[in-house]
Each structure stands twice: as structure tokens, then as C-alpha cells.
mmCIF file with all atom_site columns, C-alpha atoms in Angstrom:
data_model
loop_
_atom_site.group_PDB
_atom_site.id
_atom_site.type_symbol
_atom_site.label_atom_id
_atom_site.label_alt_id
_atom_site.label_comp_id
_atom_site.label_asym_id
_atom_site.label_entity_id
_atom_site.label_seq_id
_atom_site.pdbx_PDB_ins_code
_atom_site.Cartn_x
_atom_site.Cartn_y
_atom_site.Cartn_z
_atom_site.occupancy
_atom_site.B_iso_or_equiv
_atom_site.pdbx_formal_charge
_atom_site.auth_seq_id
_atom_site.auth_comp_id
_atom_site.auth_asym_id
_atom_site.auth_atom_id
_atom_site.pdbx_PDB_model_num
ATOM 1   C CA . MET D 1 1   ? 18.412  -36.614 -8.761  1.00 0.00 ? 1223 MET D CA 1
ATOM 2   C CA . ARG D 1 2   ? 18.614  -32.624 -8.482  1.00 0.00 ? 1224 ARG D CA 1
ATOM 3   C CA . ARG D 1 3   ? 15.428  -30.563 -9.230  1.00 0.00 ? 1225 ARG D CA 1
ATOM 4   C CA . ALA D 1 4   ? 16.018  -28.112 -11.665 1.00 0.00 ? 1226 ALA D CA 1
ATOM 5   C CA . ALA D 1 5   ? 15.704  -24.362 -10.186 1.00 0.00 ? 1227 ALA D CA 1
ATOM 6   C CA . ALA D 1 6   ? 12.626  -23.240 -9.698  1.00 0.00 ? 1228 ALA D CA 1
ATOM 7   C CA . PRO D 1 7   ? 10.944  -20.922 -12.351 1.00 0.00 ? 1229 PRO D CA 1
ATOM 8   C CA . VAL D 1 8   ? 10.500  -17.192 -11.311 1.00 0.00 ? 1230 VAL D CA 1
ATOM 9   C CA . LEU D 1 9   ? 7.725   -14.730 -12.832 1.00 0.00 ? 1231 LEU D CA 1
ATOM 10  C CA . ALA D 1 10  ? 8.992   -10.966 -12.334 1.00 0.00 ? 1232 ALA D CA 1
ATOM 11  C CA . LEU D 1 11  ? 6.333   -8.379  -12.040 1.00 0.00 ? 1233 LEU D CA 1
ATOM 12  C CA . GLY D 1 12  ? 7.384   -4.559  -12.166 1.00 0.00 ? 1234 GLY D CA 1
ATOM 13  C CA . LEU D 1 13  ? 10.828  -3.871  -10.974 1.00 0.00 ? 1235 LEU D CA 1
ATOM 14  C CA . THR D 1 14  ? 13.646  -6.742  -10.382 1.00 0.00 ? 1236 THR D CA 1
ATOM 15  C CA . LEU D 1 15  ? 14.086  -8.102  -6.661  1.00 0.00 ? 1237 LEU D CA 1
ATOM 16  C CA . GLY D 1 16  ? 16.847  -5.927  -5.436  1.00 0.00 ? 1238 GLY D CA 1
ATOM 17  C CA . ALA D 1 17  ? 15.214  -2.346  -6.804  1.00 0.00 ? 1239 ALA D CA 1
ATOM 18  C CA . VAL D 1 18  ? 13.323  -1.945  -3.544  1.00 0.00 ? 1240 VAL D CA 1
ATOM 19  C CA . PRO D 1 19  ? 15.618  -1.971  -0.435  1.00 0.00 ? 1241 PRO D CA 1
ATOM 20  C CA . ALA D 1 20  ? 14.224  -4.730  1.979   1.00 0.00 ? 1242 ALA D CA 1
ATOM 21  C CA . GLN D 1 21  ? 13.834  -2.423  4.829   1.00 0.00 ? 1243 GLN D CA 1
ATOM 22  C CA . GLY D 1 22  ? 12.924  1.021   3.090   1.00 0.00 ? 1244 GLY D CA 1
ATOM 23  C CA . ALA D 1 23  ? 13.613  3.285   0.102   1.00 0.00 ? 1245 ALA D CA 1
ATOM 24  C CA . THR D 1 24  ? 16.390  5.756   0.496   1.00 0.00 ? 1246 THR D CA 1
ATOM 25  C CA . GLY D 1 25  ? 15.748  8.082   -2.670  1.00 0.00 ? 1247 GLY D CA 1
ATOM 26  C CA . GLY D 1 26  ? 15.775  7.797   -5.953  1.00 0.00 ? 1248 GLY D CA 1
ATOM 27  C CA . ALA D 1 27  ? 13.152  5.741   -8.032  1.00 0.00 ? 1249 ALA D CA 1
ATOM 28  C CA . ALA D 1 28  ? 9.667   5.291   -5.703  1.00 0.00 ? 1250 ALA D CA 1
ATOM 29  C CA . PRO D 1 29  ? 9.281   2.084   -4.201  1.00 0.00 ? 1251 PRO D CA 1
ATOM 30  C CA . GLN D 1 30  ? 7.092   -0.524  -6.121  1.00 0.00 ? 1252 GLN D CA 1
ATOM 31  C CA . LEU D 1 31  ? 5.649   -3.653  -4.958  1.00 0.00 ? 1253 LEU D CA 1
ATOM 32  C CA . SER D 1 32  ? 8.369   -5.500  -7.088  1.00 0.00 ? 1254 SER D CA 1
ATOM 33  C CA . ALA D 1 33  ? 6.838   -9.287  -6.715  1.00 0.00 ? 1255 ALA D CA 1
ATOM 34  C CA . THR D 1 34  ? 8.323   -12.108 -8.092  1.00 0.00 ? 1256 THR D CA 1
ATOM 35  C CA . VAL D 1 35  ? 6.379   -15.303 -8.451  1.00 0.00 ? 1257 VAL D CA 1
ATOM 36  C CA . SER D 1 36  ? 7.861   -19.015 -8.386  1.00 0.00 ? 1258 SER D CA 1
ATOM 37  C CA . ASP D 1 37  ? 7.307   -22.674 -7.414  1.00 0.00 ? 1259 ASP D CA 1
ATOM 38  C CA . VAL D 1 38  ? 7.030   -23.505 -3.679  1.00 0.00 ? 1260 VAL D CA 1
ATOM 39  C CA . PRO D 1 39  ? 10.094  -25.227 -2.459  1.00 0.00 ? 1261 PRO D CA 1
ATOM 40  C CA . PRO D 1 40  ? 9.398   -27.805 0.278   1.00 0.00 ? 1262 PRO D CA 1
ATOM 41  C CA . SER D 1 41  ? 11.093  -25.056 3.231   1.00 0.00 ? 1263 SER D CA 1
ATOM 42  C CA . LYS D 1 42  ? 8.850   -22.636 2.525   1.00 0.00 ? 1264 LYS D CA 1
ATOM 43  C CA . LEU D 1 43  ? 5.464   -25.276 2.915   1.00 0.00 ? 1265 LEU D CA 1
ATOM 44  C CA . GLY D 1 44  ? 6.805   -26.825 5.951   1.00 0.00 ? 1266 GLY D CA 1
ATOM 45  C CA . ALA D 1 45  ? 4.175   -27.956 8.407   1.00 0.00 ? 1267 ALA D CA 1
ATOM 46  C CA . SER D 1 46  ? 1.492   -25.995 6.384   1.00 0.00 ? 1268 SER D CA 1
ATOM 47  C CA . HIS D 1 47  ? 1.263   -28.774 3.989   1.00 0.00 ? 1269 HIS D CA 1
ATOM 48  C CA . GLU D 1 48  ? 0.514   -32.482 4.273   1.00 0.00 ? 1270 GLU D CA 1
ATOM 49  C CA . PRO D 1 49  ? -0.602  -35.222 2.305   1.00 0.00 ? 1271 PRO D CA 1
ATOM 50  C CA . GLY D 1 50  ? -4.086  -35.421 1.764   1.00 0.00 ? 1272 GLY D CA 1
ATOM 51  C CA . CYS D 1 51  ? -4.538  -31.699 1.424   1.00 0.00 ? 1273 CYS D CA 1
ATOM 52  C CA . PRO D 1 52  ? -6.839  -30.748 -1.161  1.00 0.00 ? 1274 PRO D CA 1
ATOM 53  C CA . VAL D 1 53  ? -3.968  -28.732 -3.223  1.00 0.00 ? 1275 VAL D CA 1
ATOM 54  C CA . PRO D 1 54  ? -0.649  -30.390 -4.026  1.00 0.00 ? 1276 PRO D CA 1
ATOM 55  C CA . PRO D 1 55  ? 2.439   -28.150 -4.081  1.00 0.00 ? 1277 PRO D CA 1
ATOM 56  C CA . SER D 1 56  ? 2.740   -28.434 -7.360  1.00 0.00 ? 1278 SER D CA 1
ATOM 57  C CA . ARG D 1 57  ? -0.540  -26.233 -7.747  1.00 0.00 ? 1279 ARG D CA 1
ATOM 58  C CA . LEU D 1 58  ? 1.001   -23.163 -5.337  1.00 0.00 ? 1280 LEU D CA 1
ATOM 59  C CA . ARG D 1 59  ? 3.052   -20.474 -5.828  1.00 0.00 ? 1281 ARG D CA 1
ATOM 60  C CA . LEU D 1 60  ? 5.418   -18.579 -3.756  1.00 0.00 ? 1282 LEU D CA 1
ATOM 61  C CA . ILE D 1 61  ? 4.972   -14.665 -4.195  1.00 0.00 ? 1283 ILE D CA 1
ATOM 62  C CA . SER D 1 62  ? 7.512   -12.416 -2.754  1.00 0.00 ? 1284 SER D CA 1
ATOM 63  C CA . MET D 1 63  ? 6.793   -8.346  -2.774  1.00 0.00 ? 1285 MET D CA 1
ATOM 64  C CA . ASN D 1 64  ? 7.201   -5.700  -1.116  1.00 0.00 ? 1286 ASN D CA 1
ATOM 65  C CA . HIS D 1 65  ? 4.996   -3.786  1.253   1.00 0.00 ? 1287 HIS D CA 1
ATOM 66  C CA . TRP D 1 66  ? 4.863   -1.021  3.731   1.00 0.00 ? 1288 TRP D CA 1
ATOM 67  C CA . GLY D 1 67  ? 5.005   -1.751  7.699   1.00 0.00 ? 1289 GLY D CA 1
ATOM 68  C CA . PHE D 1 68  ? 3.823   0.020   10.487  1.00 0.00 ? 1290 PHE D CA 1
ATOM 69  C CA . ASP D 1 69  ? 7.042   2.017   10.708  1.00 0.00 ? 1291 ASP D CA 1
ATOM 70  C CA . GLY D 1 70  ? 6.446   3.595   7.662   1.00 0.00 ? 1292 GLY D CA 1
ATOM 71  C CA . ARG D 1 71  ? 9.328   1.463   5.612   1.00 0.00 ? 1293 ARG D CA 1
ATOM 72  C CA . VAL D 1 72  ? 9.311   -0.706  2.644   1.00 0.00 ? 1294 VAL D CA 1
ATOM 73  C CA . HIS D 1 73  ? 9.554   -4.397  3.646   1.00 0.00 ? 1295 HIS D CA 1
ATOM 74  C CA . ARG D 1 74  ? 9.805   -7.828  1.715   1.00 0.00 ? 1296 ARG D CA 1
ATOM 75  C CA . GLY D 1 75  ? 7.116   -10.254 2.343   1.00 0.00 ? 1297 GLY D CA 1
ATOM 76  C CA . GLU D 1 76  ? 6.276   -13.523 1.391   1.00 0.00 ? 1298 GLU D CA 1
ATOM 77  C CA . LEU D 1 77  ? 3.049   -15.336 0.593   1.00 0.00 ? 1299 LEU D CA 1
ATOM 78  C CA . ILE D 1 78  ? 1.818   -18.756 -1.012  1.00 0.00 ? 1300 ILE D CA 1
ATOM 79  C CA . ALA D 1 79  ? -1.179  -19.077 -3.180  1.00 0.00 ? 1301 ALA D CA 1
ATOM 80  C CA . ARG D 1 80  ? -2.805  -21.164 -5.379  1.00 0.00 ? 1302 ARG D CA 1
ATOM 81  C CA . GLN D 1 81  ? -1.455  -20.624 -8.822  1.00 0.00 ? 1303 GLN D CA 1
ATOM 82  C CA . ASP D 1 82  ? -5.002  -19.337 -10.633 1.00 0.00 ? 1304 ASP D CA 1
ATOM 83  C CA . GLU D 1 83  ? -5.375  -16.426 -7.675  1.00 0.00 ? 1305 GLU D CA 1
ATOM 84  C CA . VAL D 1 84  ? -1.874  -15.206 -7.833  1.00 0.00 ? 1306 VAL D CA 1
ATOM 85  C CA . ARG D 1 85  ? -2.868  -12.225 -10.285 1.00 0.00 ? 1307 ARG D CA 1
ATOM 86  C CA . PRO D 1 86  ? -6.041  -11.365 -8.364  1.00 0.00 ? 1308 PRO D CA 1
ATOM 87  C CA . LEU D 1 87  ? -4.126  -11.297 -5.214  1.00 0.00 ? 1309 LEU D CA 1
ATOM 88  C CA . LEU D 1 88  ? -1.339  -9.236  -7.068  1.00 0.00 ? 1310 LEU D CA 1
ATOM 89  C CA . HIS D 1 89  ? -3.790  -6.840  -8.175  1.00 0.00 ? 1311 HIS D CA 1
ATOM 90  C CA . VAL D 1 90  ? -4.932  -6.607  -4.346  1.00 0.00 ? 1312 VAL D CA 1
ATOM 91  C CA . PHE D 1 91  ? -1.486  -5.890  -3.108  1.00 0.00 ? 1313 PHE D CA 1
ATOM 92  C CA . GLU D 1 92  ? -0.459  -3.477  -5.639  1.00 0.00 ? 1314 GLU D CA 1
ATOM 93  C CA . LYS D 1 93  ? -3.673  -1.289  -4.576  1.00 0.00 ? 1315 LYS D CA 1
ATOM 94  C CA . ALA D 1 94  ? -2.508  -1.241  -1.396  1.00 0.00 ? 1316 ALA D CA 1
ATOM 95  C CA . PHE D 1 95  ? 0.971   -0.506  -1.450  1.00 0.00 ? 1317 PHE D CA 1
ATOM 96  C CA . GLU D 1 96  ? 0.330   2.193   -3.913  1.00 0.00 ? 1318 GLU D CA 1
ATOM 97  C CA . GLU D 1 97  ? -2.448  4.184   -1.264  1.00 0.00 ? 1319 GLU D CA 1
ATOM 98  C CA . ARG D 1 98  ? 0.444   2.877   1.363   1.00 0.00 ? 1320 ARG D CA 1
ATOM 99  C CA . PHE D 1 99  ? -1.608  0.469   3.590   1.00 0.00 ? 1321 PHE D CA 1
ATOM 100 C CA . PRO D 1 100 ? 0.473   -0.899  6.066   1.00 0.00 ? 1322 PRO D CA 1
ATOM 101 C CA . ILE D 1 101 ? 1.325   -4.506  6.902   1.00 0.00 ? 1323 ILE D CA 1
ATOM 102 C CA . ARG D 1 102 ? 2.776   -5.447  10.164  1.00 0.00 ? 1324 ARG D CA 1
ATOM 103 C CA . ARG D 1 103 ? 4.802   -8.561  8.617   1.00 0.00 ? 1325 ARG D CA 1
ATOM 104 C CA . MET D 1 104 ? 4.201   -11.138 6.069   1.00 0.00 ? 1326 MET D CA 1
ATOM 105 C CA . ARG D 1 105 ? 5.825   -14.455 6.353   1.00 0.00 ? 1327 ARG D CA 1
ATOM 106 C CA . VAL D 1 106 ? 4.434   -18.069 4.916   1.00 0.00 ? 1328 VAL D CA 1
ATOM 107 C CA . MET D 1 107 ? 3.007   -20.033 7.479   1.00 0.00 ? 1329 MET D CA 1
ATOM 108 C CA . ALA D 1 108 ? 5.778   -22.726 7.717   1.00 0.00 ? 1330 ALA D CA 1
ATOM 109 C CA . GLU D 1 109 ? 7.426   -19.723 9.882   1.00 0.00 ? 1331 GLU D CA 1
ATOM 110 C CA . TYR D 1 110 ? 4.708   -20.426 12.483  1.00 0.00 ? 1332 TYR D CA 1
ATOM 111 C CA . GLY D 1 111 ? 4.515   -24.483 12.039  1.00 0.00 ? 1333 GLY D CA 1
ATOM 112 C CA . GLY D 1 112 ? 1.263   -23.970 10.568  1.00 0.00 ? 1334 GLY D CA 1
ATOM 113 C CA . ASP D 1 113 ? -0.057  -22.647 13.683  1.00 0.00 ? 1335 ASP D CA 1
ATOM 114 C CA . ASP D 1 114 ? -2.918  -20.407 12.972  1.00 0.00 ? 1336 ASP D CA 1
ATOM 115 C CA . ALA D 1 115 ? -3.263  -18.978 16.499  1.00 0.00 ? 1337 ALA D CA 1
ATOM 116 C CA . GLU D 1 116 ? 0.429   -18.266 16.384  1.00 0.00 ? 1338 GLU D CA 1
ATOM 117 C CA . ALA D 1 117 ? 0.545   -16.277 13.302  1.00 0.00 ? 1339 ALA D CA 1
ATOM 118 C CA . MET D 1 118 ? -2.610  -14.313 14.743  1.00 0.00 ? 1340 MET D CA 1
ATOM 119 C CA . ALA D 1 119 ? -0.714  -13.320 17.504  1.00 0.00 ? 1341 ALA D CA 1
ATOM 120 C CA . ALA D 1 120 ? 2.354   -12.214 15.694  1.00 0.00 ? 1342 ALA D CA 1
ATOM 121 C CA . ASP D 1 121 ? 0.006   -9.796  13.775  1.00 0.00 ? 1343 ASP D CA 1
ATOM 122 C CA . ASN D 1 122 ? 1.410   -12.132 10.401  1.00 0.00 ? 1344 ASN D CA 1
ATOM 123 C CA . THR D 1 123 ? -0.489  -11.675 7.059   1.00 0.00 ? 1345 THR D CA 1
ATOM 124 C CA . SER D 1 124 ? -0.738  -15.137 5.273   1.00 0.00 ? 1346 SER D CA 1
ATOM 125 C CA . ALA D 1 125 ? -2.300  -16.990 2.586   1.00 0.00 ? 1347 ALA D CA 1
ATOM 126 C CA . PHE D 1 126 ? -2.094  -20.977 1.992   1.00 0.00 ? 1348 PHE D CA 1
ATOM 127 C CA . ASN D 1 127 ? -2.491  -22.961 5.233   1.00 0.00 ? 1349 ASN D CA 1
ATOM 128 C CA . CYS D 1 128 ? -3.671  -26.413 5.087   1.00 0.00 ? 1350 CYS D CA 1
ATOM 129 C CA . ARG D 1 129 ? -5.787  -26.510 8.394   1.00 0.00 ? 1351 ARG D CA 1
ATOM 130 C CA . ARG D 1 130 ? -9.400  -26.892 9.859   1.00 0.00 ? 1352 ARG D CA 1
ATOM 131 C CA . VAL D 1 131 ? -11.375 -23.455 10.385  1.00 0.00 ? 1353 VAL D CA 1
ATOM 132 C CA . THR D 1 132 ? -10.222 -21.898 13.940  1.00 0.00 ? 1354 THR D CA 1
ATOM 133 C CA . GLY D 1 133 ? -13.064 -22.130 16.173  1.00 0.00 ? 1355 GLY D CA 1
ATOM 134 C CA . ASP D 1 134 ? -14.451 -25.092 14.139  1.00 0.00 ? 1356 ASP D CA 1
ATOM 135 C CA . ALA D 1 135 ? -12.418 -27.974 13.762  1.00 0.00 ? 1357 ALA D CA 1
ATOM 136 C CA . ARG D 1 136 ? -15.315 -29.823 11.500  1.00 0.00 ? 1358 ARG D CA 1
ATOM 137 C CA . ASN D 1 137 ? -14.657 -27.972 8.600   1.00 0.00 ? 1359 ASN D CA 1
ATOM 138 C CA . LEU D 1 138 ? -11.382 -27.097 6.201   1.00 0.00 ? 1360 LEU D CA 1
ATOM 139 C CA . SER D 1 139 ? -10.289 -23.517 6.272   1.00 0.00 ? 1361 SER D CA 1
ATOM 140 C CA . ARG D 1 140 ? -10.341 -21.890 2.657   1.00 0.00 ? 1362 ARG D CA 1
ATOM 141 C CA . HIS D 1 141 ? -6.918  -21.339 3.493   1.00 0.00 ? 1363 HIS D CA 1
ATOM 142 C CA . SER D 1 142 ? -6.242  -25.288 2.618   1.00 0.00 ? 1364 SER D CA 1
ATOM 143 C CA . PHE D 1 143 ? -7.529  -24.601 -0.912  1.00 0.00 ? 1365 PHE D CA 1
ATOM 144 C CA . GLY D 1 144 ? -5.357  -21.429 -1.309  1.00 0.00 ? 1366 GLY D CA 1
ATOM 145 C CA . ASP D 1 145 ? -7.569  -19.128 -2.103  1.00 0.00 ? 1367 ASP D CA 1
ATOM 146 C CA . ALA D 1 146 ? -8.177  -17.066 1.123   1.00 0.00 ? 1368 ALA D CA 1
ATOM 147 C CA . VAL D 1 147 ? -5.740  -14.383 2.699   1.00 0.00 ? 1369 VAL D CA 1
ATOM 148 C CA . ASP D 1 148 ? -5.798  -12.691 6.580   1.00 0.00 ? 1370 ASP D CA 1
ATOM 149 C CA . ILE D 1 149 ? -4.550  -9.541  6.579   1.00 0.00 ? 1371 ILE D CA 1
ATOM 150 C CA . ASN D 1 150 ? -3.434  -7.720  10.150  1.00 0.00 ? 1372 ASN D CA 1
ATOM 151 C CA . PRO D 1 151 ? -5.076  -10.129 12.149  1.00 0.00 ? 1373 PRO D CA 1
ATOM 152 C CA . ALA D 1 152 ? -4.630  -7.974  15.197  1.00 0.00 ? 1374 ALA D CA 1
ATOM 153 C CA . GLU D 1 153 ? -6.318  -4.965  13.957  1.00 0.00 ? 1375 GLU D CA 1
ATOM 154 C CA . ASN D 1 154 ? -9.094  -6.786  12.275  1.00 0.00 ? 1376 ASN D CA 1
ATOM 155 C CA . PRO D 1 155 ? -10.299 -9.486  14.579  1.00 0.00 ? 1377 PRO D CA 1
ATOM 156 C CA . TYR D 1 156 ? -11.940 -12.775 13.888  1.00 0.00 ? 1378 TYR D CA 1
ATOM 157 C CA . VAL D 1 157 ? -15.172 -13.546 16.069  1.00 0.00 ? 1379 VAL D CA 1
ATOM 158 C CA . ASP D 1 158 ? -16.177 -17.177 15.710  1.00 0.00 ? 1380 ASP D CA 1
ATOM 159 C CA . ARG D 1 159 ? -19.314 -18.937 16.323  1.00 0.00 ? 1381 ARG D CA 1
ATOM 160 C CA . SER D 1 160 ? -19.113 -18.956 20.029  1.00 0.00 ? 1382 SER D CA 1
ATOM 161 C CA . GLY D 1 161 ? -18.208 -15.752 20.356  1.00 0.00 ? 1383 GLY D CA 1
ATOM 162 C CA . ARG D 1 162 ? -14.449 -15.984 20.942  1.00 0.00 ? 1384 ARG D CA 1
ATOM 163 C CA . VAL D 1 163 ? -12.285 -13.234 19.462  1.00 0.00 ? 1385 VAL D CA 1
ATOM 164 C CA . HIS D 1 164 ? -9.167  -14.139 17.748  1.00 0.00 ? 1386 HIS D CA 1
ATOM 165 C CA . PRO D 1 165 ? -6.353  -13.305 18.415  1.00 0.00 ? 1387 PRO D CA 1
ATOM 166 C CA . PRO D 1 166 ? -6.865  -12.557 21.987  1.00 0.00 ? 1388 PRO D CA 1
ATOM 167 C CA . GLY D 1 167 ? -6.384  -9.250  23.222  1.00 0.00 ? 1389 GLY D CA 1
ATOM 168 C CA . ALA D 1 168 ? -7.997  -7.680  20.051  1.00 0.00 ? 1390 ALA D CA 1
ATOM 169 C CA . GLU D 1 169 ? -11.039 -6.930  21.407  1.00 0.00 ? 1391 GLU D CA 1
ATOM 170 C CA . GLN D 1 170 ? -10.602 -3.217  21.260  1.00 0.00 ? 1392 GLN D CA 1
ATOM 171 C CA . HIS D 1 171 ? -10.542 -3.569  17.502  1.00 0.00 ? 1393 HIS D CA 1
ATOM 172 C CA . LEU D 1 172 ? -14.101 -4.509  17.518  1.00 0.00 ? 1394 LEU D CA 1
ATOM 173 C CA . ASP D 1 173 ? -15.292 -1.057  17.321  1.00 0.00 ? 1395 ASP D CA 1
ATOM 174 C CA . ARG D 1 174 ? -14.548 -0.363  13.743  1.00 0.00 ? 1396 ARG D CA 1
ATOM 175 C CA . ASP D 1 175 ? -15.360 3.322   14.815  1.00 0.00 ? 1397 ASP D CA 1
ATOM 176 C CA . ARG D 1 176 ? -12.173 3.715   16.549  1.00 0.00 ? 1398 ARG D CA 1
ATOM 177 C CA . PRO D 1 177 ? -9.232  4.132   13.274  1.00 0.00 ? 1399 PRO D CA 1
ATOM 178 C CA . ALA D 1 178 ? -6.201  2.159   13.860  1.00 0.00 ? 1400 ALA D CA 1
ATOM 179 C CA . LYS D 1 179 ? -3.184  1.743   11.644  1.00 0.00 ? 1401 LYS D CA 1
ATOM 180 C CA . GLY D 1 180 ? -3.667  -1.092  9.468   1.00 0.00 ? 1402 GLY D CA 1
ATOM 181 C CA . MET D 1 181 ? -7.530  -1.612  10.139  1.00 0.00 ? 1403 MET D CA 1
ATOM 182 C CA . ILE D 1 182 ? -9.731  -2.472  6.960   1.00 0.00 ? 1404 ILE D CA 1
ATOM 183 C CA . THR D 1 183 ? -12.405 -0.542  6.522   1.00 0.00 ? 1405 THR D CA 1
ATOM 184 C CA . PRO D 1 184 ? -15.209 -0.312  4.176   1.00 0.00 ? 1406 PRO D CA 1
ATOM 185 C CA . GLY D 1 185 ? -14.299 1.311   0.429   1.00 0.00 ? 1407 GLY D CA 1
ATOM 186 C CA . ASP D 1 186 ? -10.511 1.389   1.888   1.00 0.00 ? 1408 ASP D CA 1
ATOM 187 C CA . ALA D 1 187 ? -8.022  0.114   -0.664  1.00 0.00 ? 1409 ALA D CA 1
ATOM 188 C CA . VAL D 1 188 ? -7.906  -3.325  0.273   1.00 0.00 ? 1410 VAL D CA 1
ATOM 189 C CA . THR D 1 189 ? -11.503 -3.651  0.347   1.00 0.00 ? 1411 THR D CA 1
ATOM 190 C CA . THR D 1 190 ? -12.097 -2.196  -2.999  1.00 0.00 ? 1412 THR D CA 1
ATOM 191 C CA . ALA D 1 191 ? -9.304  -3.827  -4.810  1.00 0.00 ? 1413 ALA D CA 1
ATOM 192 C CA . MET D 1 192 ? -10.880 -7.268  -3.346  1.00 0.00 ? 1414 MET D CA 1
ATOM 193 C CA . ASP D 1 193 ? -14.295 -6.325  -4.494  1.00 0.00 ? 1415 ASP D CA 1
ATOM 194 C CA . ASP D 1 194 ? -12.654 -5.302  -8.024  1.00 0.00 ? 1416 ASP D CA 1
ATOM 195 C CA . ALA D 1 195 ? -10.904 -9.279  -7.785  1.00 0.00 ? 1417 ALA D CA 1
ATOM 196 C CA . GLY D 1 196 ? -14.280 -10.912 -6.885  1.00 0.00 ? 1418 GLY D CA 1
ATOM 197 C CA . TRP D 1 197 ? -12.593 -11.685 -3.777  1.00 0.00 ? 1419 TRP D CA 1
ATOM 198 C CA . GLU D 1 198 ? -15.498 -11.561 -0.250  1.00 0.00 ? 1420 GLU D CA 1
ATOM 199 C CA . TRP D 1 199 ? -14.335 -9.766  2.754   1.00 0.00 ? 1421 TRP D CA 1
ATOM 200 C CA . GLY D 1 200 ? -15.305 -11.384 5.974   1.00 0.00 ? 1422 GLY D CA 1
ATOM 201 C CA . GLY D 1 201 ? -16.110 -8.329  7.652   1.00 0.00 ? 1423 GLY D CA 1
ATOM 202 C CA . ARG D 1 202 ? -19.207 -8.144  6.296   1.00 0.00 ? 1424 ARG D CA 1
ATOM 203 C CA . TRP D 1 203 ? -19.918 -11.471 7.526   1.00 0.00 ? 1425 TRP D CA 1
ATOM 204 C CA . ALA D 1 204 ? -21.976 -11.988 11.178  1.00 0.00 ? 1426 ALA D CA 1
ATOM 205 C CA . PRO D 1 205 ? -20.236 -12.636 12.975  1.00 0.00 ? 1427 PRO D CA 1
ATOM 206 C CA . PRO D 1 206 ? -17.127 -10.914 11.116  1.00 0.00 ? 1428 PRO D CA 1
ATOM 207 C CA . ASP D 1 207 ? -14.025 -11.843 10.379  1.00 0.00 ? 1429 ASP D CA 1
ATOM 208 C CA . TYR D 1 208 ? -12.242 -8.309  9.731   1.00 0.00 ? 1430 TYR D CA 1
ATOM 209 C CA . HIS D 1 209 ? -8.939  -9.970  8.849   1.00 0.00 ? 1431 HIS D CA 1
ATOM 210 C CA . HIS D 1 210 ? -10.156 -12.549 5.894   1.00 0.00 ? 1432 HIS D CA 1
ATOM 211 C CA . PHE D 1 211 ? -10.814 -12.666 2.029   1.00 0.00 ? 1433 PHE D CA 1
ATOM 212 C CA . SER D 1 212 ? -11.915 -15.403 -0.234  1.00 0.00 ? 1434 SER D CA 1
ATOM 213 C CA . ALA D 1 213 ? -12.370 -15.832 -3.648  1.00 0.00 ? 1435 ALA D CA 1
ATOM 214 C CA . ASP D 1 214 ? -15.543 -18.233 -3.138  1.00 0.00 ? 1436 ASP D CA 1
ATOM 215 C CA . GLY D 1 215 ? -16.969 -16.361 -0.134  1.00 0.00 ? 1437 GLY D CA 1
ATOM 216 C CA . THR D 1 216 ? -16.455 -18.385 2.687   1.00 0.00 ? 1438 THR D CA 1
#
């Protein structure tokens, strides 16, 4: 039996309103987000039987974002359905301020491998996995209510003192600004605060790229 086409909720302009690789004139680019059910191909290894959130409660968000090249790119995130609206608020504000995101791909493209995704400086949300550096506990990403943004510019320090991703140690010095770095009071942290999400950059040890709805 063939499945019916997944419903799509359009927010802002239509999908093709902004060129995927950058605006060329005319109307100002917008977030142009769409929200739909998640096809199995977009979940891949990021979901398996026994994960705390079933695919039916997840949504695929497709939206524009500014890249490190100053152009508009199309990206995708997967999140739990009840957290879609706050995430759209956050990325709308980030887009308005032209906050750059290197890439935004679903975790299926990395085989659900968090280390590989961080090494690629990928921004992502849902991924059913254990906490990086703590194999005893499920990550909040498993519940679809957490997002990691530009991990290479915003590293995570685990309880043993290891820095993730490797090579990002230079960005532990938050007084040295870098493109894509998240800082207190910027568009991202302000919008996350408005949405009621907590920033891991305020923790000890810090997780500068991590935001979550429940603060873990």
C-alpha cells in the first residue's frame, strides 16, 4: 500500500522564493520554512526501534540560512513536533541578523555519527544517541528537543576535559570573536531565551553549541 504524501506546512514564502545558493536581487530573502512529516530516508541511522520518540512525533523542517560565504543556503533539521514553533522563532531571528551557519543537514547524512557531524561543523537537532563523552545517558537529541549550532566554532568540553570536536580548542577563548560563534546577548542566545530554551554555554564545563528545551 502506498503512503499518502506527507502534509507540508508552509511558513513565510514558498519553497522556491529564495535561491538555495543566494539571493540575486528583488525581494529580500526570508527564512521560507516548511514543515512536514519525516520520510524514513531522512531518519536513517539517526532513529532505531526503542528510541524515546517515534517517527510519527518528529517533523522535518526545511529552511533558509545564511552561510559563511554570505549567501543564502537551504538547510534541514528534524525536531519533535511540539518544539517546531520555538525553533522556527530562533532561526527566524538568526536569519534576520544574518547569523552564519556553515551547514544544516539531517543526521542521517552522517549515519547518526555525532563525531562526524561535529567535524563537518554541521548544525543539527534530532539524533537518537548517547551523550558524547558519557555513554551511560541518552542525549536530549534523542528526544527531539535539542539543537547543536556550528560545533566547530562553539566547542563542547566533556566531564573528562576533552574538547569536541577535536581541533576546536582555539574557540574555547570566547574573547576572540569568530564567524559563527555564539555569544551572550547575540541573536541566537536572545531568541533561545525568548523560546525558553537553555544554552549549554552557561554550563560548567561548557557546551557552547548546545541548546535544549529542558536545560540538559
